[in-house]
CSV table of C-alpha atoms and ligand atoms in Angstrom, one decimal:
chain,number,residue,atom,x,y,z
W,6,MET,CA,-26.7,-26.6,9.4
W,7,SER,CA,-29.8,-27.7,9.6
W,8,THR,CA,-31.9,-28.1,13.2
W,9,ALA,CA,-35.2,-29.0,14.2
W,10,ILE,CA,-35.3,-25.5,16.0
W,11,GLN,CA,-37.4,-23.1,13.9
W,12,PRO,CA,-38.8,-19.5,14.7
W,13,GLN,CA,-42.4,-18.6,13.5
W,14,PRO,CA,-43.1,-17.9,9.6
W,15,GLY,CA,-41.8,-14.7,8.4
W,16,ILE,CA,-39.3,-13.8,11.2
W,17,LEU,CA,-36.1,-15.3,8.8
W,18,ASP,CA,-37.6,-12.3,6.2
W,19,ILE,CA,-36.9,-9.6,8.4
W,20,ALA,CA,-33.9,-7.3,7.6
W,21,LEU,CA,-32.7,-6.2,10.8
W,22,TYR,CA,-33.1,-2.2,11.1
W,23,GLN,CA,-30.5,-0.4,10.7
W,24,GLY,CA,-30.9,3.1,12.6
W,25,GLY,CA,-29.3,6.5,11.9
W,26,THR,CA,-25.4,6.4,11.8
W,27,ALA,CA,-24.2,8.1,15.2
W,28,LYS,CA,-20.9,8.5,14.7
W,29,ILE,CA,-17.7,8.9,12.3
W,30,ALA,CA,-14.3,6.9,13.3
W,31,GLY,CA,-11.9,8.9,14.6
W,32,ARG,CA,-14.3,12.3,14.8
W,33,GLU,CA,-15.6,14.0,18.1
W,34,ASP,CA,-17.3,16.8,16.2
W,35,ALA,CA,-19.4,15.0,13.8
W,36,VAL,CA,-22.8,16.4,13.4
W,37,LYS,CA,-25.9,14.1,13.5
W,38,LEU,CA,-28.3,14.8,11.0
W,39,SER,CA,-29.5,10.9,10.2
W,40,SER,CA,-32.4,10.2,13.0
W,41,ASN,CA,-34.7,13.4,12.4
W,42,GLU,CA,-34.0,14.2,16.3
W,43,ASN,CA,-34.8,17.7,17.9
W,44,PRO,CA,-31.2,19.7,17.4
W,45,PHE,CA,-32.2,21.3,20.7
W,46,GLY,CA,-32.4,18.4,23.0
W,47,ALA,CA,-35.1,17.6,25.2
W,48,GLY,CA,-36.5,21.0,27.0
W,49,ASP,CA,-35.4,22.1,30.6
W,50,MET,CA,-39.0,20.5,31.9
W,51,ALA,CA,-38.0,17.1,30.9
W,52,ARG,CA,-34.3,17.4,32.1
W,53,GLN,CA,-35.7,18.4,35.3
W,54,ALA,CA,-38.0,15.7,35.6
W,55,TYR,CA,-35.4,12.8,35.0
W,56,LEU,CA,-33.6,14.1,37.6
W,57,ARG,CA,-36.3,14.1,40.0
W,58,ALA,CA,-37.0,10.2,38.7
W,59,GLY,CA,-34.3,8.8,40.0
W,60,HIS,CA,-35.6,9.0,43.8
W,61,ASP,CA,-38.3,6.6,43.0
W,62,LEU,CA,-36.2,4.0,40.9
W,63,HIS,CA,-37.0,1.1,43.5
W,64,ARG,CA,-40.8,1.5,42.8
W,65,TYR,CA,-43.0,-0.3,40.2
W,66,PRO,CA,-44.3,2.4,37.5
W,67,SER,CA,-48.1,2.6,37.3
W,68,THR,CA,-49.6,0.2,35.0
W,69,ASP,CA,-52.3,2.0,33.8
W,70,HIS,CA,-50.3,5.5,32.8
W,71,ALA,CA,-53.3,7.4,33.9
W,72,SER,CA,-51.2,11.0,34.8
W,73,LEU,CA,-49.7,10.8,31.4
W,74,ARG,CA,-52.7,9.7,29.3
W,75,GLY,CA,-54.2,12.7,31.3
W,76,ALA,CA,-51.7,15.4,30.3
W,77,ILE,CA,-52.0,14.0,26.9
W,78,ALA,CA,-55.4,14.4,26.7
W,79,ALA,CA,-55.4,17.7,27.9
W,80,ARG,CA,-52.8,19.0,25.7
W,81,PHE,CA,-54.3,17.7,22.2
W,82,GLY,CA,-57.9,17.8,23.2
W,83,LEU,CA,-58.6,13.7,23.2
W,84,ASP,CA,-60.5,11.2,24.9
W,85,ALA,CA,-57.8,10.0,28.0
W,86,ALA,CA,-59.8,6.4,28.3
W,87,ARG,CA,-58.9,5.7,24.4
W,88,ILE,CA,-54.8,6.5,24.3
W,89,ILE,CA,-52.4,3.8,24.7
W,90,CYS,CA,-48.8,4.5,25.8
W,91,GLY,CA,-45.9,2.1,24.4
W,92,ALA,CA,-42.5,1.7,24.5
W,93,GLY,CA,-41.9,4.7,21.2
W,94,SER,CA,-44.8,4.5,19.0
W,95,ASP,CA,-43.1,1.6,17.4
W,96,GLU,CA,-44.2,-0.6,20.4
W,97,VAL,CA,-48.0,1.3,19.5
W,98,ILE,CA,-47.3,-0.2,15.6
W,99,THR,CA,-46.1,-3.9,17.3
W,100,PHE,CA,-49.3,-4.5,19.1
W,101,LEU,CA,-51.3,-3.2,16.5
W,102,CYS,CA,-50.2,-6.3,14.3
W,103,GLN,CA,-49.5,-8.3,16.9
W,104,ALA,CA,-53.5,-8.1,18.1
W,105,TYR,CA,-54.8,-7.8,14.1
W,106,ALA,CA,-52.9,-9.4,12.0
W,107,GLY,CA,-51.2,-13.2,11.9
W,108,PRO,CA,-50.2,-15.8,9.0
W,109,GLY,CA,-52.5,-15.5,6.0
W,110,ASP,CA,-53.4,-12.0,6.2
W,111,GLU,CA,-51.9,-8.9,4.6
W,112,VAL,CA,-50.6,-5.4,5.8
W,113,VAL,CA,-50.7,-2.8,3.3
W,114,TYR,CA,-48.4,0.0,3.2
W,115,SER,CA,-47.1,2.9,0.8
W,116,GLN,CA,-44.3,2.0,-1.2
W,117,HIS,CA,-41.5,4.7,0.7
W,118,GLY,CA,-43.4,4.0,4.1
W,119,PHE,CA,-41.6,3.5,7.3
W,120,LEU,CA,-39.8,0.3,7.5
W,121,MET,CA,-40.9,-0.9,11.1
W,122,TYR,CA,-44.3,-1.6,9.5
W,123,ARG,CA,-43.0,-4.3,7.1
W,124,ILE,CA,-41.1,-5.5,9.8
W,125,SER,CA,-43.9,-5.6,12.7
W,126,ALA,CA,-45.8,-7.2,10.0
W,127,LEU,CA,-43.7,-10.4,9.5
W,128,ALA,CA,-43.4,-10.6,13.0
W,129,ALA,CA,-46.7,-11.2,13.3
W,130,GLY,CA,-46.2,-13.6,10.7
W,131,ALA,CA,-48.3,-11.9,8.3
W,132,THR,CA,-47.4,-10.8,4.6
W,133,PRO,CA,-46.4,-7.2,4.0
W,134,VAL,CA,-47.9,-5.6,0.5
W,135,ALA,CA,-46.0,-2.1,-0.4
W,136,ALA,CA,-48.8,0.2,-2.4
W,137,PRO,CA,-46.9,2.5,-4.9
W,138,GLU,CA,-46.4,6.3,-4.1
W,139,GLN,CA,-47.2,8.6,-6.5
W,140,ASP,CA,-44.4,11.2,-7.1
W,141,ARG,CA,-42.8,10.1,-3.5
W,142,THR,CA,-46.4,10.7,-2.0
W,143,THR,CA,-48.9,8.4,-0.3
W,144,ASP,CA,-51.6,7.4,-3.3
W,145,VAL,CA,-54.7,6.3,-1.7
W,146,ASP,CA,-56.2,4.8,-5.2
W,147,ALA,CA,-53.1,2.6,-5.1
W,148,ILE,CA,-53.7,1.8,-1.5
W,149,LEU,CA,-57.1,0.9,-2.0
W,150,ALA,CA,-56.2,-1.2,-5.0
W,151,ALA,CA,-53.5,-3.2,-2.7
W,152,CYS,CA,-56.1,-4.3,-0.7
W,153,THR,CA,-58.0,-7.5,-0.4
W,154,ASP,CA,-60.5,-9.8,2.0
W,155,ARG,CA,-56.9,-10.6,3.8
W,156,THR,CA,-56.3,-6.6,4.8
W,157,ARG,CA,-56.2,-6.3,8.2
W,158,LEU,CA,-53.6,-3.2,8.6
W,159,VAL,CA,-52.9,-0.3,6.5
W,160,PHE,CA,-50.2,1.7,7.4
W,161,ILE,CA,-49.8,5.7,6.8
W,162,ALA,CA,-47.1,8.4,7.9
W,163,ASN,CA,-48.6,11.5,7.7
W,164,PRO,CA,-46.4,13.0,7.0
W,165,ASN,CA,-44.3,10.6,5.7
W,166,ASN,CA,-40.9,9.4,6.3
W,167,PRO,CA,-38.6,9.7,4.5
W,168,THR,CA,-40.1,11.7,1.9
W,169,GLY,CA,-41.5,14.6,4.2
W,170,THR,CA,-44.6,14.7,2.0
W,171,MET,CA,-48.1,15.1,3.4
W,172,VAL,CA,-51.9,13.8,2.1
W,173,PRO,CA,-54.3,16.2,2.6
W,174,PRO,CA,-57.4,14.9,5.3
W,175,SER,CA,-59.7,14.5,2.7
W,176,GLU,CA,-57.7,11.9,0.9
W,177,LEU,CA,-57.4,10.5,4.4
W,178,GLU,CA,-61.3,10.2,4.7
W,179,ARG,CA,-61.9,8.8,1.7
W,180,LEU,CA,-58.9,6.2,2.4
W,181,ALA,CA,-61.1,5.1,5.8
W,182,ASP,CA,-64.4,5.1,3.9
W,183,ASN,CA,-63.7,2.9,1.2
W,184,LEU,CA,-61.3,0.5,3.2
W,185,PRO,CA,-62.8,-3.1,3.3
W,186,ALA,CA,-64.6,-3.6,6.5
W,187,GLN,CA,-62.2,-6.1,8.1
W,188,ALA,CA,-59.3,-3.4,8.0
W,189,LEU,CA,-57.6,-0.8,10.2
W,190,LEU,CA,-56.6,2.2,8.9
W,191,VAL,CA,-53.5,3.4,11.4
W,192,LEU,CA,-52.3,7.0,10.7
W,193,ASP,CA,-48.7,7.4,11.7
W,194,GLY,CA,-48.4,10.9,13.0
W,195,ALA,CA,-44.8,10.7,14.4
W,196,TYR,CA,-44.4,14.5,12.8
W,197,ALA,CA,-47.6,15.3,12.9
W,198,GLU,CA,-46.7,18.5,15.0
W,199,TYR,CA,-44.4,19.9,12.5
W,200,ALA,CA,-47.4,19.9,9.7
W,201,GLU,CA,-49.2,23.3,10.9
W,202,GLY,CA,-52.6,23.2,11.5
W,203,TYR,CA,-52.8,18.9,11.4
W,204,ASP,CA,-54.1,17.2,14.2
W,205,GLY,CA,-52.3,13.7,13.2
W,206,GLY,CA,-56.0,12.1,12.2
W,207,ALA,CA,-57.5,12.6,16.2
W,208,ALA,CA,-60.3,13.8,14.7
W,209,LEU,CA,-61.0,11.0,12.1
W,210,VAL,CA,-60.2,8.6,14.4
W,211,ASP,CA,-63.3,10.4,17.1
W,212,ALA,CA,-65.0,9.9,13.8
W,213,ARG,CA,-65.3,6.6,12.8
W,214,GLN,CA,-64.4,2.5,14.2
W,215,ASN,CA,-61.8,1.8,11.6
W,216,VAL,CA,-59.1,4.6,12.3
W,217,VAL,CA,-56.0,4.4,14.4
W,218,MET,CA,-53.4,7.3,15.2
W,219,THR,CA,-49.8,6.9,16.7
W,220,ARG,CA,-48.1,9.6,18.3
W,221,THR,CA,-44.5,9.7,19.2
W,222,PHE,CA,-42.4,11.5,21.8
W,223,SER,CA,-39.2,10.8,19.8
W,224,LYS,CA,-39.2,14.3,17.3
W,225,LEU,CA,-40.5,17.0,18.7
W,226,PHE,CA,-40.5,16.5,22.4
W,227,GLY,CA,-36.7,15.7,21.3
W,228,LEU,CA,-37.1,12.1,23.6
W,229,GLY,CA,-36.0,9.6,21.4
W,230,GLY,CA,-33.5,8.0,23.4
W,231,LEU,CA,-36.7,7.9,26.5
W,232,ARG,CA,-38.5,5.7,24.1
W,233,VAL,CA,-42.3,6.9,24.9
W,234,GLY,CA,-45.4,7.1,22.1
W,235,TRP,CA,-49.0,6.7,22.4
W,236,GLY,CA,-51.8,5.6,20.2
W,237,TYR,CA,-55.6,7.2,20.4
W,238,GLY,CA,-58.6,5.1,18.6
W,239,PRO,CA,-61.9,3.7,18.9
W,240,GLN,CA,-62.5,2.0,22.3
W,241,HIS,CA,-62.8,-1.4,21.1
W,242,VAL,CA,-59.5,-1.5,19.8
W,243,ILE,CA,-57.7,0.8,22.6
W,244,ASP,CA,-59.2,-2.4,24.8
W,245,VAL,CA,-57.5,-4.7,22.4
W,246,LEU,CA,-54.4,-3.2,22.1
W,247,GLY,CA,-54.6,-3.0,26.1
W,248,ARG,CA,-54.3,-6.9,26.3
W,249,VAL,CA,-51.4,-7.2,24.6
W,250,ARG,CA,-49.5,-4.8,26.1
W,251,GLY,CA,-47.2,-5.5,29.2
W,252,PRO,CA,-48.4,-4.0,32.8
W,253,PHE,CA,-44.9,-2.5,33.2
W,254,ASN,CA,-44.0,-1.6,29.9
W,255,LEU,CA,-43.3,2.0,30.6
W,256,SER,CA,-41.0,2.9,33.5
W,257,THR,CA,-42.0,5.8,36.0
W,258,THR,CA,-38.9,7.9,34.4
W,259,GLN,CA,-40.3,7.4,31.0
W,260,GLN,CA,-43.9,8.2,32.1
W,261,ASP,CA,-43.0,11.3,34.1
W,262,VAL,CA,-40.6,12.9,32.0
W,263,ALA,CA,-42.9,12.5,28.9
W,264,GLU,CA,-45.5,14.3,31.0
W,265,ALA,CA,-43.5,17.3,32.0
W,266,ALA,CA,-42.4,17.3,27.9
W,267,LEU,CA,-45.9,17.9,27.2
W,268,ALA,CA,-46.2,21.3,29.6
W,269,ASP,CA,-42.6,23.0,28.4
W,270,ASP,CA,-44.6,25.4,26.0
W,271,ALA,CA,-41.3,27.4,25.5
W,272,HIS,CA,-39.1,24.4,24.2
W,273,ILE,CA,-42.2,23.4,21.9
W,274,ALA,CA,-42.8,26.8,20.4
W,275,ARG,CA,-38.8,27.4,19.8
W,276,SER,CA,-38.4,24.1,18.7
W,277,LEU,CA,-41.2,24.3,16.1
W,278,ALA,CA,-40.4,27.8,14.9
W,279,GLU,CA,-36.7,27.0,14.0
W,280,ASN,CA,-37.7,24.1,12.3
W,281,ALA,CA,-40.4,26.0,10.1
W,282,ARG,CA,-37.3,28.6,9.3
W,283,LEU,CA,-34.6,26.2,8.6
W,284,ARG,CA,-36.6,23.6,6.9
W,285,SER,CA,-37.6,26.3,4.4
W,286,TRP,CA,-34.5,28.3,4.1
W,287,LEU,CA,-32.6,25.2,3.5
W,288,ALA,CA,-35.2,23.6,1.2
W,289,GLU,CA,-35.1,27.0,-1.1
W,290,ARG,CA,-31.2,26.8,-1.0
W,291,LEU,CA,-31.0,23.4,-2.1
W,292,ASN,CA,-33.1,23.6,-5.2
W,293,THR,CA,-31.3,26.9,-6.2
W,294,ILE,CA,-27.9,25.1,-6.5
W,295,GLY,CA,-30.0,22.6,-8.4
W,296,VAL,CA,-30.9,19.6,-5.6
W,297,ALA,CA,-34.5,19.3,-5.8
W,298,THR,CA,-36.7,18.3,-2.4
W,299,ASP,CA,-40.3,17.6,-2.1
W,300,PRO,CA,-42.1,20.1,0.0
W,301,SER,CA,-41.7,18.8,3.3
W,302,PHE,CA,-43.7,18.8,6.3
W,303,ALA,CA,-41.8,17.5,9.0
W,304,ASN,CA,-38.1,17.8,10.5
W,305,PHE,CA,-36.0,16.9,7.5
W,306,VAL,CA,-35.4,17.8,3.6
W,307,LEU,CA,-35.0,14.7,1.2
W,308,ALA,CA,-32.5,15.7,-1.0
W,309,ARG,CA,-32.8,14.1,-4.6
W,310,PHE,CA,-29.8,14.0,-6.8
W,311,ARG,CA,-29.1,12.9,-10.2
W,312,ASP,CA,-28.7,9.4,-9.5
W,313,PRO,CA,-27.4,7.2,-6.9
W,314,ALA,CA,-24.3,7.6,-7.7
W,315,GLN,CA,-24.1,11.1,-7.0
W,316,ALA,CA,-26.2,10.9,-4.1
W,317,GLU,CA,-23.8,8.1,-2.9
W,318,ALA,CA,-20.6,11.0,-3.6
W,319,CYS,CA,-22.4,13.7,-2.1
W,320,ASN,CA,-23.2,11.7,1.2
W,321,ALA,CA,-19.4,10.7,1.0
W,322,ALA,CA,-18.5,14.8,0.6
W,323,LEU,CA,-20.8,15.6,3.9
W,324,LEU,CA,-19.0,12.6,5.9
W,325,ALA,CA,-15.9,14.0,4.9
W,326,ASP,CA,-16.9,17.4,6.8
W,327,GLY,CA,-18.5,15.6,9.8
W,328,LEU,CA,-21.9,15.7,8.8
W,329,ILE,CA,-23.6,12.1,9.0
W,330,VAL,CA,-27.2,12.4,7.1
W,331,ARG,CA,-29.2,9.2,6.0
W,332,LYS,CA,-28.8,7.0,3.4
W,333,VAL,CA,-32.5,6.1,1.9
W,334,ASP,CA,-31.7,2.9,-0.1
W,335,SER,CA,-33.4,0.4,2.5
W,336,TYR,CA,-36.5,2.6,1.7
W,337,GLY,CA,-36.1,2.4,-2.3
W,338,LEU,CA,-34.7,5.9,-2.7
W,339,PRO,CA,-31.2,5.5,-3.6
W,340,GLU,CA,-30.7,8.6,-5.2
W,341,CYS,CA,-31.7,10.3,-2.6
W,342,LEU,CA,-30.2,11.5,1.1
W,343,ARG,CA,-32.8,12.5,4.1
W,344,ILE,CA,-31.5,15.3,5.9
W,345,THR,CA,-32.5,16.3,9.4
W,346,VAL,CA,-33.1,20.0,9.6
W,347,GLY,CA,-30.6,20.4,12.9
W,348,ASP,CA,-29.5,23.8,14.0
W,349,GLU,CA,-28.7,27.2,12.0
W,350,SER,CA,-25.0,26.2,12.2
W,351,ALA,CA,-25.5,22.6,10.9
W,352,CYS,CA,-27.8,23.7,8.3
W,353,ARG,CA,-25.0,26.4,7.0
W,354,ARG,CA,-22.5,23.5,7.2
W,355,VAL,CA,-24.8,21.0,5.3
W,356,LEU,CA,-25.5,23.8,2.6
W,357,HIS,CA,-21.8,24.7,2.4
W,358,VAL,CA,-20.9,20.9,1.5
W,359,ILE,CA,-23.5,20.9,-1.2
W,360,THR,CA,-22.7,23.6,-2.4
W,361,GLN,CA,-19.2,22.8,-3.4
W,362,PHE,CA,-20.1,19.6,-4.1
W,363,MET,CA,-22.4,20.5,-6.9
W,364,GLU,CA,-19.7,22.8,-7.9
W,365,HIS,CA,-17.4,20.0,-8.8
W,366,GLN,CA,-20.3,18.2,-10.4
W,367,GLY,CA,-20.5,17.8,-14.9
E,410,PLP,C1,-39.3,8.1,13.9
E,410,PLP,C2,-40.9,7.6,13.7
E,410,PLP,C3,-41.3,7.3,14.8
E,410,PLP,C4,-41.2,7.0,16.1
E,410,PLP,O1,-40.8,6.0,16.4
E,410,PLP,P1,-40.7,5.7,17.9
E,410,PLP,O2,-40.8,4.3,18.4
E,410,PLP,O3,-42.3,6.4,18.5
E,410,PLP,O4,-39.4,6.5,18.6
E,410,PLP,C5,-42.6,6.5,14.4
E,410,PLP,N1,-42.9,6.4,12.9
E,410,PLP,C6,-42.4,7.2,12.0
E,410,PLP,C7,-42.6,7.3,10.2
E,410,PLP,C8,-41.0,7.6,12.4
E,410,PLP,O5,-40.0,8.6,11.4
């Protein structure tokens, strides 16, 4: 049926984001390894802050997030005045697209990049442009080749999701140095903490006027359900983003719980150590049984099968055993399964099922 009421250009091109499957019908004991959540959940300090927040639910929240920004700045050695907080880093990505890209503009991201870049670009009326990767790794030359005089934003997740691969800071610097003058480079550091010694791009942000970093509390800090993320950038960019941000975009609960999570050194240390240990264990064992992986710098492993049919059959075997991993067809990787590094028992179960599955492959 035709109607005169139509959305803005681009909106109807958006394919709805599919989150990681959370449940298997009829199975109470399913293990969810499909959304890169911290297998240990939120830390005790965050949980206690969450309970305390119940006393203040009638109060409007801080509009400038000063306390949370101060805590982020202190933890990561940044300038609090150049931090912006959002309802997940997804919201910061939305602010960036809304503020910097519109009809006629292009938003570049890498071939197997995070789906939200494309969605947010289309929502802003801009044209998404995917640049090819090299062996599932960001290719700076391909990104530069994809840039035109209409490119306004370039999104790179480093480490990338769903590949887990990473490019060195020197490559990011080369990218920032060679972008067209009107283009802003966004370094999505959702998994930055898992990459030992990597600052998420903070030093590059400090050194330049055309780089922004986004970060999240959803992964290492175990707060995916709370929805808190942040961005760090040059003052001129943060000022612009602040104009499109709603004044009450984060509740007091979100701000206080996130701040508490930042101070929970024990939970952070345990989460990092277990992830590093089990990530390399899982990758090595998978390689031993003939399932290839790329070196992962995040909290998941991308398992690569012979072809899409084999990946699908392995996914079915995992589901039959109550294990939910992520199919990544929508990222252009139908021969792969993305497996979140769970706790030790989850990793052992995953390996056991895939080992049995591979033994029956010709
Ligand atoms: C999980 C993830 C995020 C985090 O999104 P939030 O909105 O902060 O939960 C951002 N970027 C990438 C690449 C991710 O995988």
